[in-house]
Tab-separated table of C-alpha atoms in Angstrom:
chain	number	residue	atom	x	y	z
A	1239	UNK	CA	-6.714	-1.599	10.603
A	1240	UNK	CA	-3.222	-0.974	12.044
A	1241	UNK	CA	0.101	-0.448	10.680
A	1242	UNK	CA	1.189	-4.343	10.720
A	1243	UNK	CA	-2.147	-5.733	9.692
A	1244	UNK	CA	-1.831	-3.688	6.904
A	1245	UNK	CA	1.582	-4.450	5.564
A	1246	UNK	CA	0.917	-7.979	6.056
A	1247	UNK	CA	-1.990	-7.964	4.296
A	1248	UNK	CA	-0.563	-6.542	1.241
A	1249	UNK	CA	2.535	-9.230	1.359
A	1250	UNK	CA	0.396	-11.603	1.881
A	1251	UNK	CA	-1.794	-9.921	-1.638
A	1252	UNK	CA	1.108	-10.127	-3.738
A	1253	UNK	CA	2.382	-13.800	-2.686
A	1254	UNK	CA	-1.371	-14.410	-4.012
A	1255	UNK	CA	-0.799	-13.074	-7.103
A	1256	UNK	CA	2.515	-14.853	-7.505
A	1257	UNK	CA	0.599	-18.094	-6.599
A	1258	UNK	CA	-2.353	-17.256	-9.149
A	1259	UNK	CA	0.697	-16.174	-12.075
A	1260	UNK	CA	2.149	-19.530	-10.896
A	1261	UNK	CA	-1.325	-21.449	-11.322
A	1262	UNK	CA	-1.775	-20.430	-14.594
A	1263	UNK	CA	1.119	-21.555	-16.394
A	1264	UNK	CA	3.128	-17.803	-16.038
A	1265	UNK	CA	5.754	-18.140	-13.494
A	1266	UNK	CA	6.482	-15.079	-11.801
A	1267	UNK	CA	10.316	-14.949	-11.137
A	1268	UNK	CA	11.412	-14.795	-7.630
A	1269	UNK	CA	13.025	-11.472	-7.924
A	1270	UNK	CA	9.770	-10.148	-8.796
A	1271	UNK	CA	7.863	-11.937	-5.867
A	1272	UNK	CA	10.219	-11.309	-3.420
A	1273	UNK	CA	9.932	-7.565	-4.599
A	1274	UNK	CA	6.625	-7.064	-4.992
A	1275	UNK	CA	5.863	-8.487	-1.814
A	1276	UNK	CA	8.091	-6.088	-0.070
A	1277	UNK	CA	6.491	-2.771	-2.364
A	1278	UNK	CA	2.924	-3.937	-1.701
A	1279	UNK	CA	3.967	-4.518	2.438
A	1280	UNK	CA	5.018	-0.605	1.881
A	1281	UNK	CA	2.521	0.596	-0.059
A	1282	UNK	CA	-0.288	-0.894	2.175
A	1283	UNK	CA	0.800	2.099	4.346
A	1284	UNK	CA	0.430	5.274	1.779
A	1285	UNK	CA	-3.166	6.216	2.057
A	1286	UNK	CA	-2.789	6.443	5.583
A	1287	UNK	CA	-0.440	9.812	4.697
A	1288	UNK	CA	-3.991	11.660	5.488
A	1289	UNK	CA	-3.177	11.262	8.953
A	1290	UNK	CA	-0.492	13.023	11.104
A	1291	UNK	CA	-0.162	9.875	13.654
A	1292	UNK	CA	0.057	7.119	10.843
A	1293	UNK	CA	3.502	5.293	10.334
A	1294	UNK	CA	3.787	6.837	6.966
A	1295	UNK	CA	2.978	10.271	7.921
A	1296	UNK	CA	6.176	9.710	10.800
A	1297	UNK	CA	8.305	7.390	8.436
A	1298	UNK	CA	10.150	10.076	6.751
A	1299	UNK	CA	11.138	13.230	9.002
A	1300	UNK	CA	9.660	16.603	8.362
A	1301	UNK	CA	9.364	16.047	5.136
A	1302	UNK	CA	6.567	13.141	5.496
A	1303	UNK	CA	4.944	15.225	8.458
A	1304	UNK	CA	5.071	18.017	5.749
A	1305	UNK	CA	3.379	15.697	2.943
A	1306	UNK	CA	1.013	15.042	5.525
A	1307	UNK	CA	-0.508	18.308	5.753
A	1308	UNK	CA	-0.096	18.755	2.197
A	1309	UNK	CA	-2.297	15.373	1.359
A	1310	UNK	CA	-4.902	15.945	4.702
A	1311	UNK	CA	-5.737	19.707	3.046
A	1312	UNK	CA	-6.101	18.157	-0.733
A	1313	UNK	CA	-8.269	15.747	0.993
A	1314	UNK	CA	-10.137	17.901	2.459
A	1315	UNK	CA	-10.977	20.181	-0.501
A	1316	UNK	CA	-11.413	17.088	-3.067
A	1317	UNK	CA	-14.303	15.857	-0.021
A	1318	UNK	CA	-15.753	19.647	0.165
A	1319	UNK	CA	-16.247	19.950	-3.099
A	1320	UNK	CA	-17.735	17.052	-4.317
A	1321	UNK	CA	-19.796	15.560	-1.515
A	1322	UNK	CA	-23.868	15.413	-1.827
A	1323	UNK	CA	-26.280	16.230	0.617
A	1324	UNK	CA	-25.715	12.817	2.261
A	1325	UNK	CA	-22.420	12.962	3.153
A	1326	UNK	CA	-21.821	14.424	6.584
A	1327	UNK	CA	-19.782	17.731	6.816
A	1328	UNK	CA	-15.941	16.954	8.055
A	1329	UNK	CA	-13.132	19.327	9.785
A	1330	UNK	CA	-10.026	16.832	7.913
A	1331	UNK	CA	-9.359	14.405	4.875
A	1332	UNK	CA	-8.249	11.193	6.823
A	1333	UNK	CA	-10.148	8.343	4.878
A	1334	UNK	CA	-11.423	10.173	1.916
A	1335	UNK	CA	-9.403	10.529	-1.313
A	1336	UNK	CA	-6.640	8.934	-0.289
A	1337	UNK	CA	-8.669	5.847	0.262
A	1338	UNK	CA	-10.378	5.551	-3.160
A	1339	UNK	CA	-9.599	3.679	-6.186
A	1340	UNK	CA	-9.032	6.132	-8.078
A	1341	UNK	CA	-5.906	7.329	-5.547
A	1342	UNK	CA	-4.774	3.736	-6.125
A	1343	UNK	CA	-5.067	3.503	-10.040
A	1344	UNK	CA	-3.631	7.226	-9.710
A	1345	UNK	CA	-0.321	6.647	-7.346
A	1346	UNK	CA	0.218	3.145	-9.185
A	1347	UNK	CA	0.306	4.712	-12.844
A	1348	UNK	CA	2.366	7.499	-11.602
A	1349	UNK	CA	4.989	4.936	-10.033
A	1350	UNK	CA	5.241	3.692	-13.217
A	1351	UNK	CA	5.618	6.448	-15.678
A	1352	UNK	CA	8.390	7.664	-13.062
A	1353	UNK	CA	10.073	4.034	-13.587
A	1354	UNK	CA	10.105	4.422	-16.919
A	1355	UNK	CA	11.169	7.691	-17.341
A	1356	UNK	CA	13.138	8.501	-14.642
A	1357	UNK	CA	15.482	5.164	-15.033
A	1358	UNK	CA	17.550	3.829	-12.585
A	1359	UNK	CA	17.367	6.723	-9.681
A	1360	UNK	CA	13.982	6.337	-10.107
A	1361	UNK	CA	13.454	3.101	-9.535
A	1362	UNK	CA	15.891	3.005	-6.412
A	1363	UNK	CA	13.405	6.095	-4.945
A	1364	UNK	CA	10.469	3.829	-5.562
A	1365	UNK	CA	12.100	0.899	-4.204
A	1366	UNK	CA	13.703	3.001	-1.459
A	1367	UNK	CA	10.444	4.242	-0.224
A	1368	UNK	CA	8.679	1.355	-0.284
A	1369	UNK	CA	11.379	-0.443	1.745
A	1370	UNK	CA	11.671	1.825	4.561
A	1371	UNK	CA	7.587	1.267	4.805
A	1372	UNK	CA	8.047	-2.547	4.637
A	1373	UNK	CA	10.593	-2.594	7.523
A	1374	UNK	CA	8.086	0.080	9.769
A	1375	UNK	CA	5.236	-2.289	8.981
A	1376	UNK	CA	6.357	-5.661	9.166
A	1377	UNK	CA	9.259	-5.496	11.509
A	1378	UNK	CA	6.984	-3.027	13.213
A	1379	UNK	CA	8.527	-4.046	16.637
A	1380	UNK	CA	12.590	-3.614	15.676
A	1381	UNK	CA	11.872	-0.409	13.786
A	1382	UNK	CA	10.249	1.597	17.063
A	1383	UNK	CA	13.055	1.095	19.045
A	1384	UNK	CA	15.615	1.876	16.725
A	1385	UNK	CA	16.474	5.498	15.031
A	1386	UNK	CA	14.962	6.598	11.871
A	1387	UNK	CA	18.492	6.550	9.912
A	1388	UNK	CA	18.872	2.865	11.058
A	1389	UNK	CA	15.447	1.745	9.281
A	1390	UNK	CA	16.314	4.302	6.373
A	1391	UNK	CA	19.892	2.813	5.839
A	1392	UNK	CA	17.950	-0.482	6.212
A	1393	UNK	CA	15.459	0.402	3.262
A	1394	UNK	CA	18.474	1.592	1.250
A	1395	UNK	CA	20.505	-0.980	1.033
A	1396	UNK	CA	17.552	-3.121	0.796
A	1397	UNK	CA	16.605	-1.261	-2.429
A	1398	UNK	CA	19.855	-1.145	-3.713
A	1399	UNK	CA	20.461	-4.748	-3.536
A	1400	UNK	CA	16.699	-6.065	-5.050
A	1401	UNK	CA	18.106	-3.487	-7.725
A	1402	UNK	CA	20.989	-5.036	-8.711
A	1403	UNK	CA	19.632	-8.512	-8.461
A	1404	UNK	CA	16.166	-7.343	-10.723
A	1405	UNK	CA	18.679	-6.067	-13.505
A	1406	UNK	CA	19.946	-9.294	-14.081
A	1407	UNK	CA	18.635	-10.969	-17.145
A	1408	UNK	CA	15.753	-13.147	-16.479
A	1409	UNK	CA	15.636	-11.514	-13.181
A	1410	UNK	CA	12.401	-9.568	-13.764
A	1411	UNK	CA	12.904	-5.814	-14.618
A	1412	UNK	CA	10.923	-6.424	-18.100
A	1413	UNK	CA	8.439	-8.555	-15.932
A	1414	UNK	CA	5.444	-8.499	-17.794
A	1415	UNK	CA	5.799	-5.371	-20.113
A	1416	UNK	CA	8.808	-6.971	-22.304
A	1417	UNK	CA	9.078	-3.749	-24.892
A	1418	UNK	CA	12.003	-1.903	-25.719
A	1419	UNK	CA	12.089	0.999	-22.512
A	1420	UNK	CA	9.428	-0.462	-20.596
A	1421	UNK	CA	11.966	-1.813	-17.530
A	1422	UNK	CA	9.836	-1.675	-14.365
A	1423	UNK	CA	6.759	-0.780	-16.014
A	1424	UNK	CA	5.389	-3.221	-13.545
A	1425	UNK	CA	6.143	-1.795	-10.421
A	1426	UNK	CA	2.682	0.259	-10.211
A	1427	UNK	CA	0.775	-2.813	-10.234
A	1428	UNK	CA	1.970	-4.114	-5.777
A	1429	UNK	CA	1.711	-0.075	-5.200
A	1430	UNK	CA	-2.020	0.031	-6.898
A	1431	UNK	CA	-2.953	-3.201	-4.893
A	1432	UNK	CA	-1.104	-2.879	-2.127
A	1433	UNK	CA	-3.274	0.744	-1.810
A	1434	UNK	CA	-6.529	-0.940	-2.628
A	1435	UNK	CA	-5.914	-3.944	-0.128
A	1436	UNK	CA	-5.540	-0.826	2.491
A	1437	UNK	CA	-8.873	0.147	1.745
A	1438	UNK	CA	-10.077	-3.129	2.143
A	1439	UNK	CA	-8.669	-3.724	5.726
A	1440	UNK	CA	-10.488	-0.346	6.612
A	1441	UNK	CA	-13.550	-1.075	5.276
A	1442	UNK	CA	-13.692	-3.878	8.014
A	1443	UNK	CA	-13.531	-1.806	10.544
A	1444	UNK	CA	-16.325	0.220	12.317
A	1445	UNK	CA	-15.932	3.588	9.655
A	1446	UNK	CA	-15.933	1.692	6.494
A	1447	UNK	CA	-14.171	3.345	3.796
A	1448	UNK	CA	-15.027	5.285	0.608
A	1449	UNK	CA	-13.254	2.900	-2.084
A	1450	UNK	CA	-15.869	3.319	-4.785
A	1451	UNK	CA	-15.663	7.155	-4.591
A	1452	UNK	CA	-16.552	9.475	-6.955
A	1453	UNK	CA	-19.410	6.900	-7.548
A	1454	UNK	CA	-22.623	8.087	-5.596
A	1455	UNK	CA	-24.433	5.360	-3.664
A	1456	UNK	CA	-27.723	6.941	-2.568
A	1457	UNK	CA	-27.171	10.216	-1.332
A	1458	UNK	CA	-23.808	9.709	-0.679
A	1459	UNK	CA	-21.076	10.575	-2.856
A	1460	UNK	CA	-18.373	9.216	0.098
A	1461	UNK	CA	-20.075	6.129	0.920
A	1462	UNK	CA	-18.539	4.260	3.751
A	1463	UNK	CA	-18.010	0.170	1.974
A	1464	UNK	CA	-18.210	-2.201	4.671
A	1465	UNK	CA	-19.898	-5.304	5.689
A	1466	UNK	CA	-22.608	-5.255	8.086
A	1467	UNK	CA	-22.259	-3.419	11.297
A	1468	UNK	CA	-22.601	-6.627	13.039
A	1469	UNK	CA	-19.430	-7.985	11.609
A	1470	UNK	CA	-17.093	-4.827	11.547
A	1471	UNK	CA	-14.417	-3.910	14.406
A	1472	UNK	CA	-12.472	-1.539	15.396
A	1473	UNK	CA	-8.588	-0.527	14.597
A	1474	UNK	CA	-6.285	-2.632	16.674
A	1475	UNK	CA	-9.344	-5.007	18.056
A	1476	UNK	CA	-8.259	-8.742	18.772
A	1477	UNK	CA	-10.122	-9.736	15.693
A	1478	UNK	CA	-7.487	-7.891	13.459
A	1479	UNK	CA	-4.364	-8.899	16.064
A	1480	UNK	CA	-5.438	-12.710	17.218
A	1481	UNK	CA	-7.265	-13.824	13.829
A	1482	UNK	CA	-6.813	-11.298	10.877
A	1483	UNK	CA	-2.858	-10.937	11.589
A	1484	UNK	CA	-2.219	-14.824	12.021
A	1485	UNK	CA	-4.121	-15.431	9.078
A	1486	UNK	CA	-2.073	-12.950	6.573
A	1487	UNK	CA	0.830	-15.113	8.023
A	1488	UNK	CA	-0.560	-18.337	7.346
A	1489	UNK	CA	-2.043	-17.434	3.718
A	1490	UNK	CA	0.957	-15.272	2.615
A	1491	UNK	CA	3.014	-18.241	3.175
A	1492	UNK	CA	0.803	-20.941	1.383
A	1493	UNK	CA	0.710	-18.560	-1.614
A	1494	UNK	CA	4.865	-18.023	-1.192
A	1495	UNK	CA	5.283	-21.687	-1.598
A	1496	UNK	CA	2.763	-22.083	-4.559
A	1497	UNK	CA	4.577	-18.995	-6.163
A	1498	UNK	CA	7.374	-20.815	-6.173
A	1499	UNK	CA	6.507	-24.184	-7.198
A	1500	UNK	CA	6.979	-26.192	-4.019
A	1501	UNK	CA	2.887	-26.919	-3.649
């Protein structure tokens, strides 16, 4: 799937969760829904950082282009040397590790051991990043024909802002994980689904995608999940912009109001 199909998808994940939290008698605050929404949005960009032309990969200057290369060659290796005789030989490492769960699990977990130790300036990098790939996703339009620093200073102040409201008692930073030093412990879990709900979106698409890697299915190590052939499209199709899109909308906003209490 695309850029905005993505993002939305991942709000649209995390409103769900709110709504199922909600459900179940453990009322997520809005701080935290609002938030998580916005992370998951962002983070249903990162595995895409395989790829030189993907929003993430142009998101943050040279040094994302950099990461880029840096991620497509690790990629690439991790694919070389553990495919089986199944898996067809490749020349790049667009929609291999990065789109696993293990990436996920991996990327989420780090988020939040670097929330908890970091501390504050951690979190606001977290929150900063995540932002800046919220506003390129979901106000996909705006942020092409504006400058980089505007959607940066954008994704700062954002992050500054969801900060300062989260460290407000009862606000959410112990969300969750209530111990002594475990502030933000949570914010892993939108960046681990906002990554798998990624994987998702592309396994609907013609390729498939490898999500159950390093399990081998067959003969394949790298085996492309997806639903029949028959019922996969490709990137950008009107299935994903006049149904799937629409639909994110629609559901994200059903589970926002349940979240919250109004349904």
């Amino acid at each position: 799937m695309m850029g905005p199909a993505h993002s939305l998808s991942g709000a649209a994940a995390w409103l769900g969760v709110g709504a199922a939290a909600g459900a179940t008698g453990h009322e997520m605050p809005w701080p935290v829904l609002v938030t998580g929404a916005l992370i998951c949005a962002g983070a249903a960009l990162a595995p895409d950082l395989d790829h030189k032309s993907a929003t993430i990969s142009r998101s943050f200057g040279p040094l994302s282009r950099a990461l880029c290369g840096v991620i497509d060659q690790l990629s690439h290796a991790v694919y070389k040397a553990t495919r089986k005789k199944g898996d067809p030989r490749r020349s790049g490492g667009h929609r291999t590790l990065t789109h696993t769960w293990v990436w996920a699990v991996l990327i989420g977990a780090g988020a939040s051991a670097l929330a908890v130790a970091g501390g504050r300036w951690a979190v606001l990098g977290i929150l900063f990043v995540h932002m800046v790939l919220a506003v390129e996703g979901l106000l996909w339009r705006m942020a092409r024909v504006s400058s980089d620093v505007l959607v940066w200073l954008l994704g700062a102040t954002s992050a500054w802002i969801l900060a300062e409201i989260l460290n407000r008692p009862g606000n959410g930073s112990h969300w969750l994980f209530t111990g002594d030093g475990h502030e933000y412990l949570w914010l892993g879990l939108p960046i681990v689904l906002g990554a798998l709900v990624h994987d998702i979106g592309d396994a609907l698409t013609v390729s498939g995608c490898p999500i159950l890697w390093p399990i081998p299915i067959g003969r394949k190590r790298w085996y492309p999940i997806g639903p029949p052939k028959s019922m996969r499209f490709r990137a950008g199709a009107w299935v994903e912009v006049k149904v799937l899109m629409p639909a994110f909308m629609v559901l994200g906003g059903v589970c926002g109001l349940g979240a919250l209490g109004y349904l």
